[in-house]
mmCIF file with all atom_site columns, C-alpha atoms in Angstrom:
data_model
loop_
_atom_site.group_PDB
_atom_site.id
_atom_site.type_symbol
_atom_site.label_atom_id
_atom_site.label_alt_id
_atom_site.label_comp_id
_atom_site.label_asym_id
_atom_site.label_entity_id
_atom_site.label_seq_id
_atom_site.pdbx_PDB_ins_code
_atom_site.Cartn_x
_atom_site.Cartn_y
_atom_site.Cartn_z
_atom_site.occupancy
_atom_site.B_iso_or_equiv
_atom_site.pdbx_formal_charge
_atom_site.auth_seq_id
_atom_site.auth_comp_id
_atom_site.auth_asym_id
_atom_site.auth_atom_id
_atom_site.pdbx_PDB_model_num
ATOM 1  C CA . MET X 1 1  ? 2.847   -7.926  -0.966  1.00 95.00 ? 1  MET X CA 1
ATOM 2  C CA . ASN X 1 2  ? 0.964   -10.654 -2.648  1.00 98.00 ? 2  ASN X CA 1
ATOM 3  C CA . LYS X 1 3  ? 1.917   -12.728 -5.845  1.00 98.00 ? 3  LYS X CA 1
ATOM 4  C CA . LEU X 1 4  ? 0.170   -10.283 -8.074  1.00 97.00 ? 4  LEU X CA 1
ATOM 5  C CA . ALA X 1 5  ? 2.078   -7.198  -6.941  1.00 98.00 ? 5  ALA X CA 1
ATOM 6  C CA . LEU X 1 6  ? 5.279   -9.171  -6.853  1.00 97.00 ? 6  LEU X CA 1
ATOM 7  C CA . LYS X 1 7  ? 4.667   -10.195 -10.394 1.00 97.00 ? 7  LYS X CA 1
ATOM 8  C CA . ALA X 1 8  ? 4.031   -6.696  -11.571 1.00 97.00 ? 8  ALA X CA 1
ATOM 9  C CA . ILE X 1 9  ? 7.320   -5.488  -10.008 1.00 96.00 ? 9  ILE X CA 1
ATOM 10 C CA . ASN X 1 10 ? 9.378   -8.286  -11.368 1.00 97.00 ? 10 ASN X CA 1
ATOM 11 C CA . ASP X 1 11 ? 7.800   -7.668  -14.920 1.00 97.00 ? 11 ASP X CA 1
ATOM 12 C CA . LYS X 1 12 ? 8.466   -4.004  -14.627 1.00 96.00 ? 12 LYS X CA 1
ATOM 13 C CA . ALA X 1 13 ? 4.633   -3.491  -15.431 1.00 93.00 ? 13 ALA X CA 1
ATOM 14 C CA . GLY X 1 14 ? 4.543   0.117   -14.494 1.00 90.00 ? 14 GLY X CA 1
ATOM 15 C CA . ALA X 1 15 ? 1.181   -0.292  -12.795 1.00 93.00 ? 15 ALA X CA 1
ATOM 16 C CA . MET X 1 16 ? -0.371  -2.605  -10.256 1.00 96.00 ? 16 MET X CA 1
ATOM 17 C CA . PRO X 1 17 ? -3.023  -5.095  -11.505 1.00 97.00 ? 17 PRO X CA 1
ATOM 18 C CA . ASP X 1 18 ? -6.513  -5.421  -10.046 1.00 97.00 ? 18 ASP X CA 1
ATOM 19 C CA . GLY X 1 19 ? -6.203  -7.633  -6.883  1.00 98.00 ? 19 GLY X CA 1
ATOM 20 C CA . ALA X 1 20 ? -2.699  -6.417  -5.831  1.00 98.00 ? 20 ALA X CA 1
ATOM 21 C CA . ILE X 1 21 ? -1.791  -5.977  -2.161  1.00 98.00 ? 21 ILE X CA 1
ATOM 22 C CA . ILE X 1 22 ? 1.111   -3.847  -0.992  1.00 97.00 ? 22 ILE X CA 1
ATOM 23 C CA . VAL X 1 23 ? 2.215   -3.162  2.656   1.00 97.00 ? 23 VAL X CA 1
ATOM 24 C CA . ARG X 1 24 ? 4.215   0.013   3.140   1.00 95.00 ? 24 ARG X CA 1
ATOM 25 C CA . GLU X 1 25 ? 6.243   0.993   6.202   1.00 94.00 ? 25 GLU X CA 1
ATOM 26 C CA . ASN X 1 26 ? 6.185   4.748   6.726   1.00 93.00 ? 26 ASN X CA 1
ATOM 27 C CA . PHE X 1 27 ? 9.130   6.213   8.509   1.00 94.00 ? 27 PHE X CA 1
ATOM 28 C CA . MET X 1 28 ? 9.553   9.367   10.264  1.00 92.00 ? 28 MET X CA 1
ATOM 29 C CA . PRO X 1 29 ? 12.616  11.670  9.453   1.00 95.00 ? 29 PRO X CA 1
ATOM 30 C CA . ASN X 1 30 ? 14.274  10.260  12.678  1.00 94.00 ? 30 ASN X CA 1
ATOM 31 C CA . LYS X 1 31 ? 13.892  6.680   11.075  1.00 92.00 ? 31 LYS X CA 1
ATOM 32 C CA . ILE X 1 32 ? 11.332  5.674   13.674  1.00 90.00 ? 32 ILE X CA 1
ATOM 33 C CA . LEU X 1 33 ? 8.337   3.774   12.198  1.00 90.00 ? 33 LEU X CA 1
ATOM 34 C CA . GLY X 1 34 ? 5.401   6.154   11.905  1.00 92.00 ? 34 GLY X CA 1
ATOM 35 C CA . ALA X 1 35 ? 2.761   4.032   10.383  1.00 93.00 ? 35 ALA X CA 1
ATOM 36 C CA . VAL X 1 36 ? 2.011   0.935   8.264   1.00 93.00 ? 36 VAL X CA 1
ATOM 37 C CA . THR X 1 37 ? -0.288  1.151   5.073   1.00 94.00 ? 37 THR X CA 1
ATOM 38 C CA . VAL X 1 38 ? -1.865  -1.710  3.626   1.00 96.00 ? 38 VAL X CA 1
ATOM 39 C CA . MET X 1 39 ? -2.935  -0.944  0.110   1.00 97.00 ? 39 MET X CA 1
ATOM 40 C CA . TYR X 1 40 ? -5.525  -3.088  -2.084  1.00 98.00 ? 40 TYR X CA 1
ATOM 41 C CA . LYS X 1 41 ? -6.010  -2.388  -5.678  1.00 98.00 ? 41 LYS X CA 1
ATOM 42 C CA . LYS X 1 42 ? -9.733  -2.781  -6.860  1.00 97.00 ? 42 LYS X CA 1
ATOM 43 C CA . LYS X 1 43 ? -10.696 -1.568  -10.323 1.00 95.00 ? 43 LYS X CA 1
ATOM 44 C CA . GLY X 1 44 ? -13.401 1.170   -10.163 1.00 96.00 ? 44 GLY X CA 1
ATOM 45 C CA . PHE X 1 45 ? -13.185 1.505   -6.262  1.00 95.00 ? 45 PHE X CA 1
ATOM 46 C CA . ASN X 1 46 ? -11.482 4.908   -6.158  1.00 92.00 ? 46 ASN X CA 1
ATOM 47 C CA . PRO X 1 47 ? -10.484 6.240   -9.458  1.00 94.00 ? 47 PRO X CA 1
ATOM 48 C CA . GLU X 1 48 ? -9.217  9.581   -7.993  1.00 94.00 ? 48 GLU X CA 1
ATOM 49 C CA . ALA X 1 49 ? -6.689  7.572   -5.949  1.00 92.00 ? 49 ALA X CA 1
ATOM 50 C CA . GLY X 1 50 ? -5.648  4.984   -8.500  1.00 93.00 ? 50 GLY X CA 1
ATOM 51 C CA . ASP X 1 51 ? -8.357  2.477   -7.531  1.00 96.00 ? 51 ASP X CA 1
ATOM 52 C CA . TYR X 1 52 ? -6.964  1.805   -4.134  1.00 96.00 ? 52 TYR X CA 1
ATOM 53 C CA . MET X 1 53 ? -8.433  1.145   -0.936  1.00 96.00 ? 53 MET X CA 1
ATOM 54 C CA . TRP X 1 54 ? -6.013  1.451   2.097   1.00 93.00 ? 54 TRP X CA 1
ATOM 55 C CA . LEU X 1 55 ? -5.813  1.141   5.817   1.00 93.00 ? 55 LEU X CA 1
ATOM 56 C CA . LYS X 1 56 ? -3.186  3.139   7.692   1.00 93.00 ? 56 LYS X CA 1
ATOM 57 C CA . GLN X 1 57 ? -2.226  2.092   11.218  1.00 92.00 ? 57 GLN X CA 1
ATOM 58 C CA . GLY X 1 58 ? 0.090   4.085   13.423  1.00 88.00 ? 58 GLY X CA 1
ATOM 59 C CA . PRO X 1 59 ? 2.250   2.403   16.119  1.00 78.00 ? 59 PRO X CA 1
ATOM 60 C CA . PRO X 1 60 ? 0.859   1.031   19.308  1.00 72.00 ? 60 PRO X CA 1
ATOM 61 C CA . GLY X 1 61 ? -0.160  3.854   21.702  1.00 66.00 ? 61 GLY X CA 1
ATOM 62 C CA . GLN X 1 62 ? -0.556  6.588   19.088  1.00 66.00 ? 62 GLN X CA 1
ATOM 63 C CA . SER X 1 63 ? -3.995  7.963   18.953  1.00 55.00 ? 63 SER X CA 1
ATOM 64 C CA . GLY X 1 64 ? -5.475  9.748   15.899  1.00 52.00 ? 64 GLY X CA 1
#
Protein backbone atom coordinates (compact mmCIF):
# COMPACT_ATOMS: atom_id res chain seq x y z
CA MET A 1 0.00 0.00 0.00
CA ASN A 2 1.05 3.56 -0.43
CA LYS A 3 1.22 6.30 2.23
CA LEU A 4 -2.32 7.53 1.51
CA ALA A 5 -3.81 4.08 2.12
CA LEU A 6 -1.69 3.52 5.23
CA LYS A 7 -2.78 6.86 6.70
CA ALA A 8 -6.46 6.06 6.06
CA ILE A 9 -6.03 2.71 7.84
CA ASN A 10 -4.13 4.20 10.78
CA ASP A 11 -6.68 7.03 11.11
CA LYS A 12 -9.57 4.52 10.85
CA ALA A 13 -11.02 6.75 8.14
CA GLY A 14 -13.53 4.12 7.00
CA ALA A 15 -12.88 4.83 3.32
CA MET A 16 -9.79 5.12 1.19
CA PRO A 17 -8.91 8.54 -0.23
CA ASP A 18 -8.42 9.37 -3.89
CA GLY A 19 -4.94 8.15 -4.92
CA ALA A 20 -4.79 5.25 -2.45
CA ILE A 21 -3.08 2.08 -3.70
CA ILE A 22 -3.70 -1.32 -2.10
CA VAL A 23 -2.17 -4.70 -3.01
CA ARG A 24 -4.18 -7.76 -1.97
CA GLU A 25 -3.06 -11.37 -1.93
CA ASN A 26 -5.98 -13.67 -2.75
CA PHE A 27 -5.60 -17.15 -1.27
CA MET A 28 -7.47 -20.32 -2.23
CA PRO A 29 -9.23 -22.42 0.46
CA ASN A 30 -6.13 -24.68 0.52
CA LYS A 31 -4.02 -21.61 1.48
CA ILE A 32 -2.19 -21.48 -1.86
CA LEU A 33 -1.88 -18.06 -3.48
CA GLY A 34 -4.53 -17.78 -6.19
CA ALA A 35 -3.95 -14.22 -7.38
CA VAL A 36 -2.63 -10.78 -6.50
CA THR A 37 -4.88 -7.74 -6.98
CA VAL A 38 -3.59 -4.16 -7.23
CA MET A 39 -6.29 -1.55 -6.55
CA TYR A 40 -6.02 2.20 -7.24
CA LYS A 41 -8.70 4.64 -6.03
CA LYS A 42 -9.52 7.38 -8.57
CA LYS A 43 -12.53 9.61 -7.94
CA GLY A 44 -15.11 9.32 -10.71
CA PHE A 45 -13.37 6.41 -12.46
CA ASN A 46 -15.85 3.64 -11.63
CA PRO A 47 -18.59 4.71 -9.19
CA GLU A 48 -20.27 1.28 -9.33
CA ALA A 49 -17.09 -0.30 -7.90
CA GLY A 50 -16.20 2.36 -5.33
CA ASP A 51 -14.09 4.38 -7.80
CA TYR A 52 -11.39 1.69 -7.95
CA MET A 53 -9.45 0.55 -10.98
CA TRP A 54 -7.72 -2.76 -10.49
CA LEU A 55 -5.52 -5.41 -12.03
CA LYS A 56 -5.76 -9.03 -10.93
CA GLN A 57 -2.90 -11.38 -11.81
CA GLY A 58 -2.88 -15.12 -11.20
CA PRO A 59 0.24 -17.10 -10.37
CA PRO A 60 2.85 -17.83 -13.07
CA GLY A 61 1.75 -20.53 -15.49
CA GLN A 62 -1.96 -19.99 -14.89
CA SER A 63 -3.99 -18.93 -17.91
CA GLY A 64 -7.30 -17.10 -17.98
